[in-house]
Coordinates of N, CA and C in Angstrom, one line a residue:
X1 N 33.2 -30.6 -14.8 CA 34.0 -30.0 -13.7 C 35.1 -29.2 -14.3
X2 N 35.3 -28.1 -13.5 CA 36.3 -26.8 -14.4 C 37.7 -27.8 -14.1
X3 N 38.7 -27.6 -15.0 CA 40.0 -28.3 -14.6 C 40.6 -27.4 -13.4
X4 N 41.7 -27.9 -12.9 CA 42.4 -27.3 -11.4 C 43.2 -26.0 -11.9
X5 N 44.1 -26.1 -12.9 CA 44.2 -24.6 -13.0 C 43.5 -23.7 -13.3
X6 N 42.5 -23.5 -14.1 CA 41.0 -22.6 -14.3 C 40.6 -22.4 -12.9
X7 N 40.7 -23.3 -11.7 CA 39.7 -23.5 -10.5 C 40.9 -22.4 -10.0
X8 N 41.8 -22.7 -9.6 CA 43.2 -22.0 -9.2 C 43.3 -20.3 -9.3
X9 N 43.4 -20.0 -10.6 CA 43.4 -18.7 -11.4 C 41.8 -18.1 -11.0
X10 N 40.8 -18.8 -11.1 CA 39.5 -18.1 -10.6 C 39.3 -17.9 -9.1
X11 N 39.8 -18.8 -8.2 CA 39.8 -18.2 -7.0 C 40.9 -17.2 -6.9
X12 N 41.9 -17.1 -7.5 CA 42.9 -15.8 -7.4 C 42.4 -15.0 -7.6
X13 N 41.9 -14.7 -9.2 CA 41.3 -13.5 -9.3 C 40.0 -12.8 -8.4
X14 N 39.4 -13.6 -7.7 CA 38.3 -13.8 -6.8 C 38.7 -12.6 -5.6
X15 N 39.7 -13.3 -4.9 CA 41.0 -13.2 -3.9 C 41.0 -11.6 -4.2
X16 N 41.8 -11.2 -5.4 CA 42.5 -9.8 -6.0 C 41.3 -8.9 -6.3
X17 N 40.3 -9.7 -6.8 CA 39.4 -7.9 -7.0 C 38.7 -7.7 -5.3
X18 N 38.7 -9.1 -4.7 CA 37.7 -8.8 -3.5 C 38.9 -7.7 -2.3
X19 N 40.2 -7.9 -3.0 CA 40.9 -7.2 -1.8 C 41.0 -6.1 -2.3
X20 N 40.9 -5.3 -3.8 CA 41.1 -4.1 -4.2 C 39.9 -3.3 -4.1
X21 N 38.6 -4.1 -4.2 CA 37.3 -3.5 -4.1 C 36.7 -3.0 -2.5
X22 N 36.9 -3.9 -1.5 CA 36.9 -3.8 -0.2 C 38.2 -3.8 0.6
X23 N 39.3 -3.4 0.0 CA 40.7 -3.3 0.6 C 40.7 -1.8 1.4
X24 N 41.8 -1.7 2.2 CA 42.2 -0.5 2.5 C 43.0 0.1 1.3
X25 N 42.9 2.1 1.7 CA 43.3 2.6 0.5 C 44.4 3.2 0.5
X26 N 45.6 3.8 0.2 CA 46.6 4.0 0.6 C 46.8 5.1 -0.6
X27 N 46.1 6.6 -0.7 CA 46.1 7.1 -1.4 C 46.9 8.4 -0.1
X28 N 47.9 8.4 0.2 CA 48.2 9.9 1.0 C 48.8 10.5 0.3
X29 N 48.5 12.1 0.1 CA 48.9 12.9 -0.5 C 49.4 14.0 0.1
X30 N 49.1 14.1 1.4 CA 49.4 15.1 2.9 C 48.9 14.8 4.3
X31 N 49.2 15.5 5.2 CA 49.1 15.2 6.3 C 48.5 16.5 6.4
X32 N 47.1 16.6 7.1 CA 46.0 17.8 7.4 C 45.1 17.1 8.4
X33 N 45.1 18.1 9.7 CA 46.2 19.2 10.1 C 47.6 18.9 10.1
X34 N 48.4 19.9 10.6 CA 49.9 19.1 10.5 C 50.2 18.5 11.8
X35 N 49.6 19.0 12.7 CA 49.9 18.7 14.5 C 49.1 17.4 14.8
X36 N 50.0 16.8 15.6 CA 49.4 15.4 15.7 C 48.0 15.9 16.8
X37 N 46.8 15.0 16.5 CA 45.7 15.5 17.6 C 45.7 14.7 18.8
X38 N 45.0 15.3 20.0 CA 44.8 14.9 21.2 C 43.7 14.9 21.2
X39 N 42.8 13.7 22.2 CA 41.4 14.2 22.7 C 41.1 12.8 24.3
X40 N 41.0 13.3 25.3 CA 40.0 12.5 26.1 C 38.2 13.0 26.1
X41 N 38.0 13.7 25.0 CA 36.4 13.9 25.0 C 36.0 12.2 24.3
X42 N 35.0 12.0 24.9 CA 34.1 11.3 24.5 C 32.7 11.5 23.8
X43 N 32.5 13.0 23.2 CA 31.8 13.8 22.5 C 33.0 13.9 21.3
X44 N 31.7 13.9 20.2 CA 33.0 13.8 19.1 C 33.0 15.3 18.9
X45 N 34.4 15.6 17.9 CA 35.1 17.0 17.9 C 35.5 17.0 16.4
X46 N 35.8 17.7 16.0 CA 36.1 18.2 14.4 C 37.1 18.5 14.3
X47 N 38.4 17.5 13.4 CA 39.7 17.7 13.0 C 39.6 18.6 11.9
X48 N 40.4 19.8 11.6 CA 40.6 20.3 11.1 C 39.2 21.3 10.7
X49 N 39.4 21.5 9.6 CA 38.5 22.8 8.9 C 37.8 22.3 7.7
X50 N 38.5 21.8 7.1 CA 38.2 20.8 5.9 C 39.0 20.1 5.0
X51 N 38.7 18.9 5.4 CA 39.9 17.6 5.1 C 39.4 17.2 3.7
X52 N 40.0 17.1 2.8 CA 40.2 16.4 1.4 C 40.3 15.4 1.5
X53 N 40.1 14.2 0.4 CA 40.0 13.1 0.1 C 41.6 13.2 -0.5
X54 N 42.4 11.9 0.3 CA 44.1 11.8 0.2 C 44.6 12.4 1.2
X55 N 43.6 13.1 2.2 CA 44.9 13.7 3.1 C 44.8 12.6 4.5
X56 N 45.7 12.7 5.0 CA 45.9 11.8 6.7 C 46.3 12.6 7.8
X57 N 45.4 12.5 9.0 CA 45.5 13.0 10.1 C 46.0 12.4 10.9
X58 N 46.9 12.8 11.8 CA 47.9 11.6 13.4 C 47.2 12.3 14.3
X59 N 47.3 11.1 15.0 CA 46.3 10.7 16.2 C 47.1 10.4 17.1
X60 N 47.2 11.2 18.5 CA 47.7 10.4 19.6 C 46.9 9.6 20.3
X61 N 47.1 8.3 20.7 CA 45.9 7.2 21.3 C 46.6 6.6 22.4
X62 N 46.0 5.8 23.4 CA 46.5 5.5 24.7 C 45.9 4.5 24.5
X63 N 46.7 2.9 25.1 CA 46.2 1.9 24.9 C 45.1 1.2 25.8
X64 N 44.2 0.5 25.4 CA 43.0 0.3 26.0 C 41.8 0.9 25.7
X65 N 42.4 1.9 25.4 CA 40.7 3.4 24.9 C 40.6 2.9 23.6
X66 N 39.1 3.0 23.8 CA 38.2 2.9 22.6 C 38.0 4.6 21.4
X67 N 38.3 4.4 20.5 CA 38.5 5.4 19.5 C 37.4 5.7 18.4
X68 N 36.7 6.2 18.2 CA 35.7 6.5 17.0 C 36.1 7.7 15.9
X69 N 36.5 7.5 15.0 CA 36.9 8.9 14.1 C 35.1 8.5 13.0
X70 N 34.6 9.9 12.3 CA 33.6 9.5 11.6 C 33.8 10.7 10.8
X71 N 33.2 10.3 9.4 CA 32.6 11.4 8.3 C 31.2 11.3 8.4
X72 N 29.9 10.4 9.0 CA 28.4 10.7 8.9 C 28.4 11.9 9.1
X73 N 27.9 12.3 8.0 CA 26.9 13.8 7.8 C 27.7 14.7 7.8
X74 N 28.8 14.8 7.4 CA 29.7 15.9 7.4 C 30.6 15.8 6.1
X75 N 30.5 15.2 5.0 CA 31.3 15.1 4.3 C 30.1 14.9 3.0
X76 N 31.0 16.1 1.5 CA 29.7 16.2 0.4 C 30.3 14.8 -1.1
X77 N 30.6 14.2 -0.3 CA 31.4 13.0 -1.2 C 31.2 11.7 -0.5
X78 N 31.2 10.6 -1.3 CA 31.4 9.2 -0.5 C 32.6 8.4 -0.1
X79 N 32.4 8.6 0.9 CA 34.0 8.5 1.9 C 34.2 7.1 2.5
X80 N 35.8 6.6 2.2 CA 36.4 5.7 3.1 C 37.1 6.0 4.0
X81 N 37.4 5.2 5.0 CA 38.6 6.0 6.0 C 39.6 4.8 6.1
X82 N 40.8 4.9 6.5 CA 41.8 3.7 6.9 C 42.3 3.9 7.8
X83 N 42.6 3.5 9.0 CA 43.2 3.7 10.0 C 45.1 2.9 9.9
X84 N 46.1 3.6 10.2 CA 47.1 2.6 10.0 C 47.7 3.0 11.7
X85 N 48.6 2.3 11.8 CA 49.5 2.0 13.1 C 50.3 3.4 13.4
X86 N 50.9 4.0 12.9 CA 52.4 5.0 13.0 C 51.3 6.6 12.5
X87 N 51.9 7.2 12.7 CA 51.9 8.7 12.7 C 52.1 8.8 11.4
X88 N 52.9 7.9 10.3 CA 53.3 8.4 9.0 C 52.6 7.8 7.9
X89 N 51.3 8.6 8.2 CA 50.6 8.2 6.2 C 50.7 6.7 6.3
X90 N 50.6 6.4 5.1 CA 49.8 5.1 4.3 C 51.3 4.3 4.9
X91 N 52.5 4.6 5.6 CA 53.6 3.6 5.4 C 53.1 2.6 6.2
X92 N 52.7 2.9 7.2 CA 52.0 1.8 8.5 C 51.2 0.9 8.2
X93 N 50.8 -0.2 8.9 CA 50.0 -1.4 9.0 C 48.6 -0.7 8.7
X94 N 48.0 -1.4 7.8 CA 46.5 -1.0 8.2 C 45.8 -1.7 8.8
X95 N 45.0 -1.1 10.2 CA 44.2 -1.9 11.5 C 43.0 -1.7 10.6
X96 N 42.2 -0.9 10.4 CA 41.0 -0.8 10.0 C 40.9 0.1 9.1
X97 N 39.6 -0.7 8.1 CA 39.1 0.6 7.3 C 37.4 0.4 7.3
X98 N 36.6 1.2 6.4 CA 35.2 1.4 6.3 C 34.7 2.3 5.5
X99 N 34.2 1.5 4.7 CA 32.8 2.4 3.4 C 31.8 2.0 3.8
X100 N 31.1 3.5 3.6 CA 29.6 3.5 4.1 C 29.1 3.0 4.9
X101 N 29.7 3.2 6.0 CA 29.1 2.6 7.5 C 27.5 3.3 7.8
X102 N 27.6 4.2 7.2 CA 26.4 5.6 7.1 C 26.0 6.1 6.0
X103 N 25.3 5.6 5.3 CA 24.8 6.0 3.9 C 26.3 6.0 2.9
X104 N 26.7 7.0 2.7 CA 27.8 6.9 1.5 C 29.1 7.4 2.8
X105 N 29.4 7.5 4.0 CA 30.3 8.2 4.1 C 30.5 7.0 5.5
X106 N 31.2 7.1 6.3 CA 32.3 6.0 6.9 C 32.5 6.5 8.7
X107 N 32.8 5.3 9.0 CA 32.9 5.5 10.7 C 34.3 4.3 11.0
X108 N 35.1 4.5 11.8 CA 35.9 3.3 12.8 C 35.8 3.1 14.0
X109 N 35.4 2.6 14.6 CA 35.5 2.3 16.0 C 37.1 1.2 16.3
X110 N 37.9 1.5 17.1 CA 38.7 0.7 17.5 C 39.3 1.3 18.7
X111 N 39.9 0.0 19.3 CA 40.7 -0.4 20.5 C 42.0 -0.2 20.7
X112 N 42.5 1.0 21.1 CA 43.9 0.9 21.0 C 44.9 -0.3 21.4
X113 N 45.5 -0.8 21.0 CA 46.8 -1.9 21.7 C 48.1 -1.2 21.7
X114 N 48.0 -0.2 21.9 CA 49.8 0.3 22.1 C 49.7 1.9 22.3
X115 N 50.2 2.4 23.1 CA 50.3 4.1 23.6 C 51.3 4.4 21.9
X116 N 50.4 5.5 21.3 CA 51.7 5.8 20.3 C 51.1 7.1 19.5
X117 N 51.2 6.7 18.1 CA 50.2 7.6 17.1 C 49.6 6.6 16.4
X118 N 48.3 7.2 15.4 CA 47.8 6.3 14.5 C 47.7 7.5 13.5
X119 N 47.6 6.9 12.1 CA 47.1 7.7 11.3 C 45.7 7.5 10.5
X120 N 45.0 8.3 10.1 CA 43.3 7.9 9.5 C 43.8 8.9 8.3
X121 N 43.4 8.3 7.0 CA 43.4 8.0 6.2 C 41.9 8.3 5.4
X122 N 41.7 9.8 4.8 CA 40.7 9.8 4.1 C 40.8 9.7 2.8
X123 N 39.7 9.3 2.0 CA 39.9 8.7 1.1 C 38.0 9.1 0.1
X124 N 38.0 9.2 -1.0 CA 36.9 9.4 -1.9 C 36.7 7.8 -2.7
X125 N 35.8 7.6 -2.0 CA 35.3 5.9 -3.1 C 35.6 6.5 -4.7
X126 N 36.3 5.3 -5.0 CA 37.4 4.0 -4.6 C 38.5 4.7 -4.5
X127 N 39.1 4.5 -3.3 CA 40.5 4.9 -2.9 C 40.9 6.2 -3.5
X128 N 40.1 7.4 -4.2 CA 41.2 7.9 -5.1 C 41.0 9.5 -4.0
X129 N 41.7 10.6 -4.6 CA 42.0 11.8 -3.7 C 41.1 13.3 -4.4
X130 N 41.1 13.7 -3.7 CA 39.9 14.6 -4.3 C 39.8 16.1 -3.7
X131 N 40.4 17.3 -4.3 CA 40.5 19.3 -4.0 C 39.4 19.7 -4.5
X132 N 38.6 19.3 -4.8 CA 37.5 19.8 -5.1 C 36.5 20.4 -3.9
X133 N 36.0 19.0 -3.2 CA 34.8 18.8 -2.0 C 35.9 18.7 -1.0
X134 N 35.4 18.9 0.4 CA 35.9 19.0 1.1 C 35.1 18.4 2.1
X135 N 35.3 17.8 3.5 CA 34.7 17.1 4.5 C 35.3 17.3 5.6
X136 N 34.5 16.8 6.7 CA 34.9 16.6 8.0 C 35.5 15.6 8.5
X137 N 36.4 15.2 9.3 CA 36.4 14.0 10.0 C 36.1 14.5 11.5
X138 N 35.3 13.8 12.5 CA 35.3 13.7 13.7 C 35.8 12.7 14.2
X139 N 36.2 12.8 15.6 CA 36.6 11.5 16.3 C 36.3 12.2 18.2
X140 N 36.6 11.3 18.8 CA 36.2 11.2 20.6 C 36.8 9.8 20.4
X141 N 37.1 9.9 21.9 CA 37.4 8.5 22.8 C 36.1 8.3 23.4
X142 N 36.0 7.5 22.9 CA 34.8 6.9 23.1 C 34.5 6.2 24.9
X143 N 36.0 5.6 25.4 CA 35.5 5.4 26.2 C 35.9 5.9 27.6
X144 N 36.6 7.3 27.0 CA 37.1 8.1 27.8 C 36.2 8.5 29.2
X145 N 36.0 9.0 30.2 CA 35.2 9.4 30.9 C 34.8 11.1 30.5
X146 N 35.7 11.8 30.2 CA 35.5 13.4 30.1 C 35.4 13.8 29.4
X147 N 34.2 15.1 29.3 CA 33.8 15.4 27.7 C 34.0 16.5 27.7
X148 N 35.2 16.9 28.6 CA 35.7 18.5 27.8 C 37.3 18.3 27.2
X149 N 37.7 17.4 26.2 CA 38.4 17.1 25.4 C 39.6 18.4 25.0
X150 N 40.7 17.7 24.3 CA 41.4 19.3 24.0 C 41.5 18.8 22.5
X151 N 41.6 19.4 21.1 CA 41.6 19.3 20.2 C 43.0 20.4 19.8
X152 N 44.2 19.5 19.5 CA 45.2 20.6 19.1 C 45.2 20.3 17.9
X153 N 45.2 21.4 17.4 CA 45.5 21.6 15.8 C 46.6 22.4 15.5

């Protein structure tokens, strides 16, 4: 039988790579677009033009609505996304994140609990930032009723 500190230090390290390898990523390097976005579509819509890996988009959300932001099929890289609490980049709580919900590229579904901003958080597996390739993010309220949405950019 392993002695207790070996047992200790191996679940630690256990612990530390399982939270760096499947953790959220906290790579922001800009906010793209710069205008925080709106949407009651529940058809998804396309932020921006072409989002980089390290940049973060704000989100205004309304509590109770259901939110989907995605990269499936729109993005030439394999993509994470992070969702945090506030309007400002990686400083906020992270609610959710997701790799390869869709082959190599990412989706979130969540529930708003508070009228405010959020920010999403794209990111190039593993966590890192990337000017090269460029991608889409989409998102809709999913459980909005109307699908003629406004998208401010």
């Amino acid at each position: 039988m392993m002695p207790l500190p070996q047992r200790i230090f191996l679940v630690g390290a256990l612990v530390v790579i399982n939270h760096f390898a499947w953790g959220q990523c906290y790579n922001c390097d800009n906010q793209y677009p710069l205008a925080a976005q709106s949407t009651t579509s529940n058809s998804l819509i396309d932020v921006g033009i072409c989002n980089f890996a390290g940049e973060y988009s704000v989100f205004n959300v309304t509590a109770g609505e259901t939110y989907t932001w995605t990269t499936c099929g729109s993005a030439g890289f394999d993509t994470q996304l992070t969702l945090f609490d506030n309007g400002a980049g990686c400083s906020g709580t992270a609610l959710e994140d997701n790799d390869d919900d869709c082959g190599a590229e990412s989706t979130i579904t969540w529930t708003a609990t508070f009228t405010g901003q959020v920010s999403v958080l794209l990111s190039q597996y593993f966590c890192s930032s990337n000017t090269l390739v460029c991608g889409t993010i989409q998102w809709a309220c999913t459980s909005c009723g109307g699908g003629g949405g406004a998208n401010y950019n």
